[in-house]
């Protein structure tokens, strides 16, 4: 995955509010061998308002399938679904690059209620 190092252009606070980032809990994680780049298929519970959504995440270097279930993550829940091979990714699970450029998930450092919105 290519990552830009320059800062993005300035946006307004109203622009930021358009991006709906919520905390969810991973309830299932599966291999995704059909993906072009190594990835997992995640099933994430965002609580009663958003529901259960699916996501493809290129997190195979720093995360294991066994360690993902039960973990809380942050995801953008208001992007349109995206077709990734035979899979529909409904949310964008968020991460940041480690020193090698591999994705590390963004997670709350303590358990919080699912569905909570980032602010």
Tab-separated table of C-alpha atoms in Angstrom:
chain	number	residue	atom	x	y	z
A	1	UNK	CA	0.000	0.000	0.000
A	2	UNK	CA	1.382	3.428	-0.926
A	3	UNK	CA	1.373	6.040	1.794
A	4	UNK	CA	1.820	9.742	1.264
A	5	UNK	CA	4.216	11.464	3.621
A	6	UNK	CA	3.116	15.055	2.949
A	7	UNK	CA	0.260	16.518	4.967
A	8	UNK	CA	-3.143	16.499	3.284
A	9	UNK	CA	-4.752	19.819	2.314
A	10	UNK	CA	-6.563	21.728	5.058
A	11	UNK	CA	-10.252	20.876	5.460
A	12	UNK	CA	-13.000	22.418	7.535
A	13	UNK	CA	-14.380	20.908	10.726
A	14	UNK	CA	-17.645	20.331	8.822
A	15	UNK	CA	-15.676	18.231	6.303
A	16	UNK	CA	-14.286	16.138	9.162
A	17	UNK	CA	-17.797	15.596	10.556
A	18	UNK	CA	-18.857	14.034	7.237
A	19	UNK	CA	-16.535	11.066	7.914
A	20	UNK	CA	-18.335	8.714	10.318
A	21	UNK	CA	-15.653	6.771	12.231
A	22	UNK	CA	-17.004	4.271	14.772
A	23	UNK	CA	-15.622	1.679	17.135
A	24	UNK	CA	-16.590	-1.906	16.431
A	25	UNK	CA	-15.716	-5.317	17.810
A	26	UNK	CA	-14.393	-8.035	15.525
A	27	UNK	CA	-16.685	-11.058	15.832
A	28	UNK	CA	-15.113	-13.149	13.052
A	29	UNK	CA	-11.902	-13.145	11.016
A	30	UNK	CA	-11.239	-15.335	7.995
A	31	UNK	CA	-8.476	-15.795	5.444
A	32	UNK	CA	-8.988	-14.007	2.123
A	33	UNK	CA	-6.875	-16.047	-0.318
A	34	UNK	CA	-8.568	-14.481	-3.373
A	35	UNK	CA	-7.280	-10.986	-2.526
A	36	UNK	CA	-4.504	-9.596	-4.747
A	37	UNK	CA	-2.549	-8.486	-1.664
A	38	UNK	CA	-2.577	-10.571	1.538
A	39	UNK	CA	-5.697	-9.687	3.535
A	40	UNK	CA	-8.251	-10.957	6.017
A	41	UNK	CA	-12.042	-10.781	5.864
A	42	UNK	CA	-13.365	-9.234	9.061
A	43	UNK	CA	-16.903	-9.279	10.453
A	44	UNK	CA	-17.326	-6.333	12.821
A	45	UNK	CA	-20.182	-5.518	15.209
A	46	UNK	CA	-20.866	-1.768	15.461
A	47	UNK	CA	-23.857	-2.081	17.785
A	48	UNK	CA	-27.590	-1.743	17.101
A	49	UNK	CA	-27.472	1.572	15.213
A	50	UNK	CA	-24.966	0.464	12.531
A	51	UNK	CA	-25.149	-3.320	12.862
A	52	UNK	CA	-22.707	-5.960	11.695
A	53	UNK	CA	-20.532	-5.048	8.713
A	54	UNK	CA	-17.776	-6.762	6.754
A	55	UNK	CA	-14.358	-5.432	5.814
A	56	UNK	CA	-11.304	-6.562	3.889
A	57	UNK	CA	-8.130	-5.544	5.713
A	58	UNK	CA	-4.490	-5.872	4.613
A	59	UNK	CA	-3.277	-6.569	8.139
A	60	UNK	CA	-1.704	-10.018	7.772
A	61	UNK	CA	1.842	-8.987	8.746
A	62	UNK	CA	1.087	-7.527	12.186
A	63	UNK	CA	-2.109	-9.382	13.112
A	64	UNK	CA	-3.179	-13.035	13.269
A	65	UNK	CA	-6.646	-14.443	12.656
A	66	UNK	CA	-6.655	-15.965	16.137
A	67	UNK	CA	-5.785	-12.667	17.803
A	68	UNK	CA	-8.371	-10.549	16.003
A	69	UNK	CA	-11.660	-11.935	17.297
A	70	UNK	CA	-12.785	-9.881	20.266
A	71	UNK	CA	-10.548	-6.921	19.408
A	72	UNK	CA	-12.028	-3.454	19.036
A	73	UNK	CA	-11.140	-1.420	15.943
A	74	UNK	CA	-12.001	1.905	14.341
A	75	UNK	CA	-13.610	2.037	10.916
A	76	UNK	CA	-15.217	4.482	8.514
A	77	UNK	CA	-18.821	3.309	8.266
A	78	UNK	CA	-20.253	5.781	5.739
A	79	UNK	CA	-18.203	5.069	2.612
A	80	UNK	CA	-20.053	3.198	-0.151
A	81	UNK	CA	-19.413	-0.575	-0.251
A	82	UNK	CA	-16.373	-1.578	-2.303
A	83	UNK	CA	-15.974	-4.723	-4.377
A	84	UNK	CA	-12.660	-6.437	-3.601
A	85	UNK	CA	-12.429	-9.528	-5.772
A	86	UNK	CA	-15.407	-11.728	-4.864
A	87	UNK	CA	-15.965	-9.851	-1.575
A	88	UNK	CA	-17.953	-6.707	-0.739
A	89	UNK	CA	-16.153	-4.572	1.860
A	90	UNK	CA	-18.776	-2.455	3.648
A	91	UNK	CA	-16.526	-0.415	5.957
A	92	UNK	CA	-12.937	0.822	5.891
A	93	UNK	CA	-11.056	-0.562	8.884
A	94	UNK	CA	-8.429	1.986	9.906
A	95	UNK	CA	-4.749	1.444	10.492
A	96	UNK	CA	-1.402	3.170	10.374
A	97	UNK	CA	1.916	1.983	8.922
A	98	UNK	CA	4.553	0.504	11.188
A	99	UNK	CA	8.269	1.218	10.608
A	100	UNK	CA	8.215	-1.198	7.641
A	101	UNK	CA	5.031	0.218	6.091
A	102	UNK	CA	2.858	-2.712	7.210
A	103	UNK	CA	-0.578	-1.948	8.645
A	104	UNK	CA	-1.210	-1.790	12.389
A	105	UNK	CA	-4.864	-1.497	13.374
A	106	UNK	CA	-6.037	1.579	15.256
A	107	UNK	CA	-7.729	0.420	18.466
A	108	UNK	CA	-8.935	1.962	21.705
A	109	UNK	CA	-6.458	1.201	24.477
A	110	UNK	CA	-9.341	0.101	26.745
A	111	UNK	CA	-12.709	-1.432	25.999
A	112	UNK	CA	-15.375	1.084	25.018
A	113	UNK	CA	-19.030	0.657	23.961
A	114	UNK	CA	-19.345	-0.513	20.356
A	115	UNK	CA	-20.833	2.014	17.972
A	116	UNK	CA	-19.165	5.001	19.653
A	117	UNK	CA	-18.272	7.741	17.197
A	118	UNK	CA	-14.800	9.257	17.005
A	119	UNK	CA	-14.661	12.951	17.882
